[in-house]
Amino acid sequence: MSTLANLKYLGQRAAQGIDVDLMSKYGYSINQLMELAGLSVAESIAAEYQTGHVLLCIGPGNNGGDGLVAARHLVQYGFHASLFYPVQPSKDLYKDLLRQCEAFNIPLVQDLETSITSSDLIVDALFGFSFKGSPRAPFDKVIERLRIANKPIISVDIPSGWDVEAGDPQNTGLCPDMLISLTAPKQCASGFKGRFHYLGGRFVPPEMASTLGIPEYPGTSNCIRLV
């Protein structure tokens, strides 16, 4: 059984390779991985925060897809969810995830300022480990506003504005209260200063889990608290 001391922290190339292996070697689909990741995110949040109003800020890629899935599960856990989704991709995958949220009566909001004020929690599902460079409009302004939100922020896999490996040396990214690493932590997670660091990804096959040093998940949980 692995311990936390054996857990590997991944760079960008290694993280991308893990996703490739999950789909090509082990036969997972992107839809499956997104569903399981989003479930892990929702379960992690429910483990540490009381039910209330949660605003999910959704990006245009897979990280945003994880957030859309998490929104649906959070509603099932008793939270009131809303989505700030300024750039909606045209791919059917994301359209289907949004349609599922609509079926659960999860509203899309346009006014970020009002939505932040009325929320108890904010989920940062803007950018994941594939992101590089500086955020462009409209996400640069979204991150600037979230930095001064004075509400607990939960980041999915990578705090938005951080480099997947170097972290946030310029202090321009988000400072989340909770970080939920998916599959395995990324190298930037070593610089996380928030209260709660969780790992979600119980779906990882035993061979890969052993290579990554993933610890044993407790009971029937899909997530495990690292810090």
mmCIF file of C-alpha atoms in Angstrom:
data_model
loop_
_atom_site.group_PDB
_atom_site.id
_atom_site.type_symbol
_atom_site.label_atom_id
_atom_site.label_comp_id
_atom_site.label_asym_id
_atom_site.label_seq_id
_atom_site.Cartn_x
_atom_site.Cartn_y
_atom_site.Cartn_z
ATOM 1 C CA MET A 1 0.000 0.000 0.000
ATOM 2 C CA SER A 2 1.372 3.419 -0.946
ATOM 3 C CA THR A 3 1.714 6.221 1.566
ATOM 4 C CA LEU A 4 1.530 9.956 0.976
ATOM 5 C CA ALA A 5 5.330 10.039 0.941
ATOM 6 C CA ASN A 6 5.292 7.912 -2.232
ATOM 7 C CA LEU A 7 2.779 10.092 -4.081
ATOM 8 C CA LYS A 8 4.195 11.552 -7.298
ATOM 9 C CA TYR A 9 3.613 15.166 -8.305
ATOM 10 C CA LEU A 10 3.358 15.454 -12.092
ATOM 11 C CA GLY A 11 4.691 17.947 -14.588
ATOM 12 C CA GLN A 12 2.651 18.988 -17.609
ATOM 13 C CA ARG A 13 4.034 16.403 -20.025
ATOM 14 C CA ALA A 14 3.625 13.555 -17.536
ATOM 15 C CA ALA A 15 0.043 14.622 -16.744
ATOM 16 C CA GLN A 16 -0.829 14.691 -20.437
ATOM 17 C CA GLY A 17 0.723 11.251 -20.861
ATOM 18 C CA ILE A 18 -1.401 9.850 -18.031
ATOM 19 C CA ASP A 19 -4.580 10.985 -19.782
ATOM 20 C CA VAL A 20 -3.387 9.467 -23.053
ATOM 21 C CA ASP A 21 -2.684 6.143 -21.324
ATOM 22 C CA LEU A 22 -6.043 6.127 -19.566
ATOM 23 C CA MET A 23 -7.818 6.436 -22.904
ATOM 24 C CA SER A 24 -5.549 4.445 -25.239
ATOM 25 C CA LYS A 25 -4.139 1.722 -22.973
ATOM 26 C CA TYR A 26 -6.992 1.297 -20.519
ATOM 27 C CA GLY A 27 -9.981 2.130 -22.702
ATOM 28 C CA TYR A 28 -11.521 5.044 -20.835
ATOM 29 C CA SER A 29 -13.439 7.663 -22.797
ATOM 30 C CA ILE A 30 -13.108 11.384 -22.137
ATOM 31 C CA ASN A 31 -16.766 11.365 -21.070
ATOM 32 C CA GLN A 32 -16.055 8.723 -18.429
ATOM 33 C CA LEU A 33 -13.004 10.519 -17.082
ATOM 34 C CA MET A 34 -14.865 13.819 -16.883
ATOM 35 C CA GLU A 35 -17.821 12.248 -15.071
ATOM 36 C CA LEU A 36 -15.584 10.527 -12.525
ATOM 37 C CA ALA A 37 -13.468 13.638 -12.023
ATOM 38 C CA GLY A 38 -16.498 15.858 -11.516
ATOM 39 C CA LEU A 39 -17.978 13.399 -9.038
ATOM 40 C CA SER A 40 -14.696 13.461 -7.085
ATOM 41 C CA VAL A 41 -14.776 17.263 -7.059
ATOM 42 C CA ALA A 42 -18.326 17.391 -5.720
ATOM 43 C CA GLU A 43 -17.625 14.752 -3.090
ATOM 44 C CA SER A 44 -14.523 16.606 -1.899
ATOM 45 C CA ILE A 45 -16.462 19.855 -1.549
ATOM 46 C CA ALA A 46 -19.302 18.164 0.316
ATOM 47 C CA ALA A 47 -16.787 16.649 2.744
ATOM 48 C CA GLU A 48 -15.583 20.050 3.976
ATOM 49 C CA TYR A 49 -18.275 22.684 3.382
ATOM 50 C CA GLN A 50 -21.864 23.062 4.483
ATOM 51 C CA THR A 51 -24.494 23.141 1.780
ATOM 52 C CA GLY A 52 -25.192 26.603 0.437
ATOM 53 C CA HIS A 53 -24.956 28.629 -2.738
ATOM 54 C CA VAL A 54 -22.002 27.680 -4.924
ATOM 55 C CA LEU A 55 -20.952 29.611 -8.008
ATOM 56 C CA LEU A 56 -19.039 27.519 -10.525
ATOM 57 C CA CYS A 57 -16.818 29.505 -12.883
ATOM 58 C CA ILE A 58 -16.469 27.360 -15.993
ATOM 59 C CA GLY A 59 -13.680 27.518 -18.558
ATOM 60 C CA PRO A 60 -13.772 26.406 -22.206
ATOM 61 C CA GLY A 61 -11.810 23.138 -21.854
ATOM 62 C CA ASN A 62 -11.786 19.857 -19.958
ATOM 63 C CA ASN A 63 -11.350 21.598 -16.616
ATOM 64 C CA GLY A 64 -14.600 23.406 -17.307
ATOM 65 C CA GLY A 65 -16.215 20.100 -18.229
ATOM 66 C CA ASP A 66 -15.217 18.719 -14.827
ATOM 67 C CA GLY A 67 -16.898 21.745 -13.296
ATOM 68 C CA LEU A 68 -20.125 21.175 -15.206
ATOM 69 C CA VAL A 69 -20.257 17.594 -13.958
ATOM 70 C CA ALA A 70 -19.472 18.726 -10.405
ATOM 71 C CA ALA A 71 -22.348 21.226 -10.512
ATOM 72 C CA ARG A 72 -24.849 18.467 -11.188
ATOM 73 C CA HIS A 73 -23.546 16.294 -8.360
ATOM 74 C CA LEU A 74 -23.419 19.223 -5.947
ATOM 75 C CA VAL A 75 -27.118 19.820 -6.539
ATOM 76 C CA GLN A 76 -27.755 16.183 -5.696
ATOM 77 C CA TYR A 77 -25.785 16.717 -2.472
ATOM 78 C CA GLY A 78 -28.057 19.601 -1.472
ATOM 79 C CA PHE A 79 -26.111 22.619 -2.732
ATOM 80 C CA HIS A 80 -27.637 25.424 -4.800
ATOM 81 C CA ALA A 81 -25.446 25.760 -7.887
ATOM 82 C CA SER A 82 -25.158 28.374 -10.613
ATOM 83 C CA LEU A 83 -22.806 28.596 -13.597
ATOM 84 C CA PHE A 84 -20.736 31.491 -14.873
ATOM 85 C CA TYR A 85 -19.742 30.215 -18.315
ATOM 86 C CA PRO A 86 -18.531 33.130 -20.478
ATOM 87 C CA VAL A 87 -17.057 31.103 -23.367
ATOM 88 C CA GLN A 88 -19.060 28.042 -24.354
ATOM 89 C CA PRO A 89 -17.374 25.607 -26.775
ATOM 90 C CA SER A 90 -19.197 24.218 -29.782
ATOM 91 C CA LYS A 91 -18.224 20.572 -29.137
ATOM 92 C CA ASP A 92 -21.108 18.215 -28.464
ATOM 93 C CA LEU A 93 -19.423 16.982 -25.274
ATOM 94 C CA TYR A 94 -19.730 20.379 -23.603
ATOM 95 C CA LYS A 95 -23.167 21.042 -25.049
ATOM 96 C CA ASP A 96 -24.376 17.755 -23.562
ATOM 97 C CA LEU A 97 -22.887 18.550 -20.155
ATOM 98 C CA LEU A 98 -24.609 21.935 -20.172
ATOM 99 C CA ARG A 99 -27.903 20.342 -21.189
ATOM 100 C CA GLN A 100 -27.580 17.969 -18.231
ATOM 101 C CA CYS A 101 -27.107 20.954 -15.926
ATOM 102 C CA GLU A 102 -30.205 22.559 -17.410
ATOM 103 C CA ALA A 103 -32.139 19.367 -16.642
ATOM 104 C CA PHE A 104 -31.173 19.887 -12.987
ATOM 105 C CA ASN A 105 -32.380 23.510 -13.132
ATOM 106 C CA ILE A 106 -28.877 24.914 -12.680
ATOM 107 C CA PRO A 107 -28.993 28.493 -13.971
ATOM 108 C CA LEU A 108 -26.469 30.277 -16.145
ATOM 109 C CA VAL A 109 -25.575 33.694 -14.760
ATOM 110 C CA GLN A 110 -24.191 36.689 -16.622
ATOM 111 C CA ASP A 111 -23.497 39.112 -13.785
ATOM 112 C CA LEU A 112 -20.320 37.861 -12.113
ATOM 113 C CA GLU A 113 -20.289 40.639 -9.520
ATOM 114 C CA THR A 114 -23.781 39.931 -8.219
ATOM 115 C CA SER A 115 -23.219 36.180 -8.361
ATOM 116 C CA ILE A 116 -20.059 36.406 -6.254
ATOM 117 C CA THR A 117 -21.862 38.513 -3.667
ATOM 118 C CA SER A 118 -24.738 36.038 -3.365
ATOM 119 C CA SER A 119 -22.553 32.906 -3.241
ATOM 120 C CA ASP A 120 -21.134 31.063 -0.247
ATOM 121 C CA LEU A 121 -18.504 29.171 -2.232
ATOM 122 C CA ILE A 122 -16.827 29.617 -5.609
ATOM 123 C CA VAL A 123 -15.523 26.747 -7.729
ATOM 124 C CA ASP A 124 -12.647 27.622 -10.036
ATOM 125 C CA ALA A 125 -12.968 25.332 -13.062
ATOM 126 C CA LEU A 126 -11.420 27.749 -15.550
ATOM 127 C CA PHE A 127 -8.073 26.249 -16.577
ATOM 128 C CA GLY A 128 -6.387 22.884 -16.097
ATOM 129 C CA PHE A 129 -2.932 21.406 -16.543
ATOM 130 C CA SER A 130 -2.828 21.961 -20.316
ATOM 131 C CA PHE A 131 -2.962 25.741 -19.936
ATOM 132 C CA LYS A 132 0.179 27.769 -20.557
ATOM 133 C CA GLY A 133 0.921 31.477 -20.730
ATOM 134 C CA SER A 134 -1.162 34.354 -19.425
ATOM 135 C CA PRO A 135 -4.977 34.251 -19.326
ATOM 136 C CA ARG A 136 -6.650 36.159 -22.121
ATOM 137 C CA ALA A 137 -9.937 38.041 -22.156
ATOM 138 C CA PRO A 138 -12.402 37.531 -20.652
ATOM 139 C CA PHE A 139 -10.674 35.198 -18.206
ATOM 140 C CA ASP A 140 -7.953 37.648 -17.178
ATOM 141 C CA LYS A 141 -10.614 39.939 -15.690
ATOM 142 C CA VAL A 142 -12.492 36.996 -14.180
ATOM 143 C CA ILE A 143 -9.368 35.877 -12.323
ATOM 144 C CA GLU A 144 -8.658 39.454 -11.187
ATOM 145 C CA ARG A 145 -12.160 39.677 -9.727
ATOM 146 C CA LEU A 146 -12.035 36.278 -8.073
ATOM 147 C CA ARG A 147 -8.736 37.172 -6.402
ATOM 148 C CA ILE A 148 -10.574 39.771 -4.292
ATOM 149 C CA ALA A 149 -13.823 37.848 -3.888
ATOM 150 C CA ASN A 150 -13.378 37.251 -0.135
ATOM 151 C CA LYS A 151 -15.215 33.948 -0.500
ATOM 152 C CA PRO A 152 -13.771 30.416 -0.199
ATOM 153 C CA ILE A 153 -12.495 29.305 -3.601
ATOM 154 C CA ILE A 154 -12.161 25.650 -4.581
ATOM 155 C CA SER A 155 -9.813 25.052 -7.513
ATOM 156 C CA VAL A 156 -10.186 22.019 -9.757
ATOM 157 C CA ASP A 157 -6.779 20.376 -10.349
ATOM 158 C CA ILE A 158 -4.859 23.652 -10.914
ATOM 159 C CA PRO A 159 -5.558 27.080 -9.388
ATOM 160 C CA SER A 160 -6.338 29.281 -12.367
ATOM 161 C CA GLY A 161 -3.522 31.642 -13.243
ATOM 162 C CA TRP A 162 -0.881 29.169 -12.008
ATOM 163 C CA ASP A 163 1.724 27.389 -14.083
ATOM 164 C CA VAL A 164 1.274 23.630 -13.791
ATOM 165 C CA GLU A 165 4.900 23.211 -12.729
ATOM 166 C CA ALA A 166 6.168 26.552 -11.405
ATOM 167 C CA GLY A 167 3.015 27.513 -9.529
ATOM 168 C CA ASP A 168 2.321 31.211 -8.997
ATOM 169 C CA PRO A 169 5.675 32.947 -8.448
ATOM 170 C CA GLN A 170 4.308 36.327 -9.596
ATOM 171 C CA ASN A 171 1.283 36.071 -7.278
ATOM 172 C CA THR A 172 -1.181 36.817 -10.080
ATOM 173 C CA GLY A 173 -3.301 33.645 -9.837
ATOM 174 C CA LEU A 174 -6.014 32.528 -7.461
ATOM 175 C CA CYS A 175 -5.394 31.621 -3.821
ATOM 176 C CA PRO A 176 -7.875 28.817 -3.201
ATOM 177 C CA ASP A 177 -9.068 27.566 0.164
ATOM 178 C CA MET A 178 -9.297 24.057 -1.326
ATOM 179 C CA LEU A 179 -7.390 22.367 -4.135
ATOM 180 C CA ILE A 180 -8.760 19.155 -5.615
ATOM 181 C CA SER A 181 -6.035 17.369 -7.564
ATOM 182 C CA LEU A 182 -7.327 14.897 -10.132
ATOM 183 C CA THR A 183 -5.712 11.519 -10.892
ATOM 184 C CA ALA A 184 -2.448 12.685 -9.258
ATOM 185 C CA PRO A 185 -1.261 16.059 -7.916
ATOM 186 C CA LYS A 186 0.572 18.370 -10.276
ATOM 187 C CA GLN A 187 3.932 19.894 -9.359
ATOM 188 C CA CYS A 188 2.409 23.304 -8.638
ATOM 189 C CA ALA A 189 0.394 21.761 -5.787
ATOM 190 C CA SER A 190 3.538 21.789 -3.655
ATOM 191 C CA GLY A 191 3.018 25.566 -3.388
ATOM 192 C CA PHE A 192 -0.611 25.325 -2.262
ATOM 193 C CA LYS A 193 -1.196 27.239 1.002
ATOM 194 C CA GLY A 194 -4.923 26.675 1.507
ATOM 195 C CA ARG A 195 -6.670 24.612 4.164
ATOM 196 C CA PHE A 196 -7.759 21.559 2.195
ATOM 197 C CA HIS A 197 -5.920 19.538 -0.439
ATOM 198 C CA TYR A 198 -7.860 16.574 -1.785
ATOM 199 C CA LEU A 199 -7.099 13.939 -4.400
ATOM 200 C CA GLY A 200 -9.840 12.549 -6.640
ATOM 201 C CA GLY A 201 -9.378 9.685 -9.044
ATOM 202 C CA ARG A 202 -10.214 6.328 -7.575
ATOM 203 C CA PHE A 203 -10.852 5.110 -11.123
ATOM 204 C CA VAL A 204 -7.101 4.841 -11.824
ATOM 205 C CA PRO A 205 -6.198 1.195 -12.626
ATOM 206 C CA PRO A 206 -3.988 -0.588 -10.042
ATOM 207 C CA GLU A 207 -0.934 -0.696 -12.307
ATOM 208 C CA MET A 208 -1.023 3.063 -12.867
ATOM 209 C CA ALA A 209 -1.924 3.770 -9.246
ATOM 210 C CA SER A 210 1.159 1.868 -8.111
ATOM 211 C CA THR A 211 3.398 3.775 -10.527
ATOM 212 C CA LEU A 212 2.008 7.110 -9.332
ATOM 213 C CA GLY A 213 2.210 6.161 -5.655
ATOM 214 C CA ILE A 214 -1.494 6.829 -5.123
ATOM 215 C CA PRO A 215 -2.545 6.025 -1.545
ATOM 216 C CA GLU A 216 -5.458 3.755 -0.680
ATOM 217 C CA TYR A 217 -8.788 5.560 -0.722
ATOM 218 C CA PRO A 218 -10.857 5.270 2.465
ATOM 219 C CA GLY A 219 -13.996 3.122 2.476
ATOM 220 C CA THR A 220 -16.136 3.777 -0.575
ATOM 221 C CA SER A 221 -14.992 7.375 -1.046
ATOM 222 C CA ASN A 222 -13.965 8.743 -4.440
ATOM 223 C CA CYS A 223 -11.625 11.251 -2.826
ATOM 224 C CA ILE A 224 -8.951 11.396 -0.157
ATOM 225 C CA ARG A 225 -7.706 14.330 1.879
ATOM 226 C CA LEU A 226 -3.970 14.930 1.482
ATOM 227 C CA VAL A 227 -3.715 18.052 3.689
#
